[in-house]
Coordinates of C-alpha atoms in Angstrom, one line a residue:
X1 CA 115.0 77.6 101.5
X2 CA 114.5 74.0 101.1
X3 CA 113.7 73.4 104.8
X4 CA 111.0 76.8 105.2
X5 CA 109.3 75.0 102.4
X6 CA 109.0 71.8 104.4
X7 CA 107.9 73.7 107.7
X8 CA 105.3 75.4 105.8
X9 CA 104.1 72.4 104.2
X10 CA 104.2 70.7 107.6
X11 CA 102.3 74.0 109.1
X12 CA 99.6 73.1 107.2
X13 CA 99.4 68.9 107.2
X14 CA 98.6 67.0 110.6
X15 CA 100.3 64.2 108.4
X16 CA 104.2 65.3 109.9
X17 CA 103.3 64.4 113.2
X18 CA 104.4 61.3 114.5
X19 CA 102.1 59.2 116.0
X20 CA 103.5 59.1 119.4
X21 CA 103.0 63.2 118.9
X22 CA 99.5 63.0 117.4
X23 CA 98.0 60.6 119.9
X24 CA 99.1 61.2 123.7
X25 CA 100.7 65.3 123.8
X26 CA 98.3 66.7 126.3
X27 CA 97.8 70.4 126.3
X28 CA 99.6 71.9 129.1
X29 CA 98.2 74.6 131.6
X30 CA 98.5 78.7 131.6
X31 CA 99.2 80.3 134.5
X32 CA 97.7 82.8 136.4
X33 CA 98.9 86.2 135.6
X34 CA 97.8 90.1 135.6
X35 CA 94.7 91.1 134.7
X36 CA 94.4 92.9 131.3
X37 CA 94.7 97.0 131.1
X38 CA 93.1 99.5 128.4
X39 CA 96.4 99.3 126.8
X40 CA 96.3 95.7 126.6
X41 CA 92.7 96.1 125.5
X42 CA 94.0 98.6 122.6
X43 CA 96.7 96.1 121.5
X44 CA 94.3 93.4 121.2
X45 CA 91.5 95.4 119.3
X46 CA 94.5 96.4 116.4
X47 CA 95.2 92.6 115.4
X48 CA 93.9 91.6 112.6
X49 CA 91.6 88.8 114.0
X50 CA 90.3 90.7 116.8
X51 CA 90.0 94.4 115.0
X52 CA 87.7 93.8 112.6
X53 CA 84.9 92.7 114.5
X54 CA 82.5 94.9 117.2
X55 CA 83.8 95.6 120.2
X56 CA 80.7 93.2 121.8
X57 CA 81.9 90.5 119.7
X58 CA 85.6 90.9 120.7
X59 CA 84.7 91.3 124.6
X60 CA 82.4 88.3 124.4
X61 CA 84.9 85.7 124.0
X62 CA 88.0 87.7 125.6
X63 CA 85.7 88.6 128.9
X64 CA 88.0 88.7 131.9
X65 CA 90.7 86.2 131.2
X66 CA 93.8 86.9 132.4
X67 CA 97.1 87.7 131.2
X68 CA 100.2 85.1 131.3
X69 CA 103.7 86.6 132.1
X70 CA 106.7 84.4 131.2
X71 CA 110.2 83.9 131.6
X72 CA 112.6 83.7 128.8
X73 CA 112.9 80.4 127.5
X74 CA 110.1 79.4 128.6
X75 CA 108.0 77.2 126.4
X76 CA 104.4 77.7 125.1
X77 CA 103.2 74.7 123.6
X78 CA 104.7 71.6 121.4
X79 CA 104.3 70.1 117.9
X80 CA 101.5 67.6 118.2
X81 CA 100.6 69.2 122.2
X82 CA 96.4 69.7 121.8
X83 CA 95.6 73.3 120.2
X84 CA 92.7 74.3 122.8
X85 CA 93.8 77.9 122.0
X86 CA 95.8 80.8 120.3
X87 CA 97.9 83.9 121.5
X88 CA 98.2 87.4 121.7
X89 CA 101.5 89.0 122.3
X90 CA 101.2 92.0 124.3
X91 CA 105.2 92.4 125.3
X92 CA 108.1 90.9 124.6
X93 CA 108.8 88.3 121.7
X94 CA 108.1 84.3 121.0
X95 CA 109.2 82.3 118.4
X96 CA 107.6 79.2 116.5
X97 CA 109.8 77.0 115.6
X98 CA 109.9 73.2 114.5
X99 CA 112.9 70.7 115.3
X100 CA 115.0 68.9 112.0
X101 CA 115.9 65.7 111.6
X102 CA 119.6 66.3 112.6
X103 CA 118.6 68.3 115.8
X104 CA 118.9 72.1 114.6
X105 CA 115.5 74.4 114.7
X106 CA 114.1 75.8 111.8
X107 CA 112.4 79.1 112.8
X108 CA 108.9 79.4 111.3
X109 CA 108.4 83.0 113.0
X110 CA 108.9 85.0 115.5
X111 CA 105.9 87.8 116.7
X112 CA 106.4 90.7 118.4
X113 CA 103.8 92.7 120.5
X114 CA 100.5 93.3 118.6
X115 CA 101.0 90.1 116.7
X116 CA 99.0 86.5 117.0
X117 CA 99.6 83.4 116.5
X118 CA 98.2 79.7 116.4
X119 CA 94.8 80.5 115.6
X120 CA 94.6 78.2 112.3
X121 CA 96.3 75.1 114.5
X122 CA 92.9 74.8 116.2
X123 CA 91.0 74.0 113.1
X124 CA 93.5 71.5 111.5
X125 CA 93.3 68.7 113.5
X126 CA 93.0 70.2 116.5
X127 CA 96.9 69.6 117.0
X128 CA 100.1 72.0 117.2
X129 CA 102.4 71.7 114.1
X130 CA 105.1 73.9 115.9
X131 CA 106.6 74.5 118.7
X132 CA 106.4 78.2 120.7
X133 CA 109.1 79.5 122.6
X134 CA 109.5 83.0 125.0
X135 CA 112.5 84.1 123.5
X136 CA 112.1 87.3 125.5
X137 CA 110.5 87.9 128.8
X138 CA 106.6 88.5 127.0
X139 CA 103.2 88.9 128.4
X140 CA 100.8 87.6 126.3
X141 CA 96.7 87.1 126.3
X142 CA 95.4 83.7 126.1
X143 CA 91.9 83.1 124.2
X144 CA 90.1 79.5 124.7
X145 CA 89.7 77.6 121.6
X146 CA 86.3 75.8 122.5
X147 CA 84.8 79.7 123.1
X148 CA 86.5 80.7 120.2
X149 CA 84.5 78.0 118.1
X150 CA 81.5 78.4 119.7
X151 CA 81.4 82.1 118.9
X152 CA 81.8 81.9 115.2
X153 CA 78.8 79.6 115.1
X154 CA 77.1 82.2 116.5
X155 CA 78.6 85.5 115.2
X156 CA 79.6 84.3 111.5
X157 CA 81.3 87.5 110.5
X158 CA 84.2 85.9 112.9
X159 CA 84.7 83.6 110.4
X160 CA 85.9 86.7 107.9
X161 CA 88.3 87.9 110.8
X162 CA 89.5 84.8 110.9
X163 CA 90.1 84.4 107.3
X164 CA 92.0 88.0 107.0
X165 CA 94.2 86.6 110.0
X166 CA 95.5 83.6 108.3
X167 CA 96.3 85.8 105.0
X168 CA 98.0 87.5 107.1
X169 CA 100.4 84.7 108.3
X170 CA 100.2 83.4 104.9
X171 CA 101.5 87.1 103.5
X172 CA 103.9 86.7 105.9
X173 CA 105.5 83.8 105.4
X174 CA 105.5 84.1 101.2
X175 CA 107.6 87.5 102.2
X176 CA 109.9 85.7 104.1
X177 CA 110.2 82.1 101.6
X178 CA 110.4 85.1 98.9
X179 CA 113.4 87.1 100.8
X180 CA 115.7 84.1 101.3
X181 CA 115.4 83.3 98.0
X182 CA 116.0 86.4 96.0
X183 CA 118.0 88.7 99.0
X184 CA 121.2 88.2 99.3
X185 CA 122.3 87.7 102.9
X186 CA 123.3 91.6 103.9
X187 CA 120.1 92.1 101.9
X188 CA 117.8 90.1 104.6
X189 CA 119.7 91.5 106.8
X190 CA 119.0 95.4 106.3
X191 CA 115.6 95.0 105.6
X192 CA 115.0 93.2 109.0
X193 CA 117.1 95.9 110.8
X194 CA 114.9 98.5 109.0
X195 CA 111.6 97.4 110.4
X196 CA 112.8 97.9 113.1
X197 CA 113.9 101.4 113.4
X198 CA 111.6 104.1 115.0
X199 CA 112.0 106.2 112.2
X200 CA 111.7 105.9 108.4
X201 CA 114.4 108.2 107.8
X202 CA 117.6 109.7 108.9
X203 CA 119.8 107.8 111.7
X204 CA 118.7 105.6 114.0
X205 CA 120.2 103.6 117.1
X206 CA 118.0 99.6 117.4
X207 CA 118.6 97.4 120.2
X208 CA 118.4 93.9 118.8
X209 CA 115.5 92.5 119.9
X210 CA 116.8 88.9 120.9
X211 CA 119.9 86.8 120.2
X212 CA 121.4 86.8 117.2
X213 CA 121.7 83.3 116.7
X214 CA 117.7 83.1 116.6
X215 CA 118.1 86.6 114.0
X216 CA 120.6 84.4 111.6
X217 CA 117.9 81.2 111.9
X218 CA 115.1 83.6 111.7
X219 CA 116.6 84.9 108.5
X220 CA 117.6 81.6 106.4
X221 CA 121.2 81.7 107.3
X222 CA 123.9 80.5 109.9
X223 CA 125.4 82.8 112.2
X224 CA 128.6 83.2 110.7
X225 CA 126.7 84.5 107.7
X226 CA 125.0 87.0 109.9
X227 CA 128.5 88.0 111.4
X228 CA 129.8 88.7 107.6
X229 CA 126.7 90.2 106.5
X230 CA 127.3 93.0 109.1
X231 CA 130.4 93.3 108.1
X232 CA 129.2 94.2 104.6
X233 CA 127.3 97.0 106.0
X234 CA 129.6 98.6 107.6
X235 CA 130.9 100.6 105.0
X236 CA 127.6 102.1 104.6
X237 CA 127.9 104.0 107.6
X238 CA 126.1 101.2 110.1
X239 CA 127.9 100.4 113.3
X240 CA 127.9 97.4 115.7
X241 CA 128.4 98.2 119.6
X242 CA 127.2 94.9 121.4
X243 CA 123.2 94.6 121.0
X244 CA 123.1 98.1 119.5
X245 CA 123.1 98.7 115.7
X246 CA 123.6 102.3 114.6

């Protein structure tokens, strides 16, 4: 708990980079990918940023740009790299993490398809405070920063969407500061294996997601915690085969 509170201090302060970060990172380039689909377009329009504005406004600053496909493991962007823009997943899963002192990662988030992420980083200091990862193989919609700027000074009620998209990360994160300190670590541990079953009652069969080493991290605990915490659960009638959880 100690260490989320520092990496969302640090999400917030330019003042944790290091100067060698905050000076020279370059941003990196996106490559060419697919071309976006109505489905895409339907994912994009439910987000909290882009949903809440007209479908003119939205269009106007998405137009035709393309959609980036990538590899697991692939990275994104890195702490102090330029933020010239923000992301929308539309497959697959990416995490934000930020590296400790002693060389282990501590996992700020990780968004799922229909999510954002990095808008706020291109209004304080113009400078990553994390780094992204493709933990999955993901597609995900990039959206210039500069045009992004440029459109709120001309259609202010962006300025509200962007507003209810940073409570949103903020909501977030206070959920997940608040469950490591009050859940206990089978606790954590059923509630994220509950948002993710399809249904909201009866049995259900969920393939994890990605590795479980990034689900202990993601979670606030190691994973031989995670290993024990399952164990916990299975006298409550849930079962472990592999990636499956029943």
């Amino acid at each position: 708990a100690p260490e989320m509170g520092a990496v969302v201090s640090g999400m917030w302060s330019t003042r944790s980079f290091s100067a060698r970060q905050f000076f020279f990172a370059p941003s990196r380039a996106f490559p060419e990918g697919e071309t976006m689909d109505p489905t895409d377009w339907r994912i994009v329009r439910l987000t909290p940023l882009l949903g809440a504005v007209s479908e003119e406004v939205a269009q106007s600053f998405i137009g035709n740009q393309s959609v980036g496909v990538f590899k697991k493991g692939e990275t994104l962007f890195q702490q102090g790299e330029a933020a010239d823009a923000f992301f929308v997943v539309l497959g697959g899963w990416v995490k934000l993490y930020r590296a400790t002192p002693d060389g282990n990662e501590a996992v700020v988030g990780v968004y799922r398809r229909g999510e954002t992420f990095a808008e706020a980083a291109m209004f304080l200091g113009g400078r990553y405070p994390v780094n992204a990862e493709v933990v999955t193989d993901a597609r995900l919609l990039r959206v210039d920063g500069r045009v992004l700027r440029r459109r709120i000074m001309e259609q202010p009620e962006l300025s509200l969407s962007m507003l209810a998209s940073a409570s949103y990360h903020l909501k977030a994160l206070v959920e997940q500061i608040e469950h490591i300190k009050l859940l206990s670590a089978p606790q954590r541990l059923a509630d994220f294996l509950v948002r993710l079953a399809p249904v909201r009652e009866g049995g259900a069969t969920i393939e994890l997601p990605y590795e479980k080493a990034l689900i202990a991290n993601r979670l606030g605990m190691k994973p031989e915690s995670l290993s024990r915490a399952l164990a916990k659960l299975r006298p409550l009638g849930v079962s472990v085969d592999r990636e499956h959880i029943s």
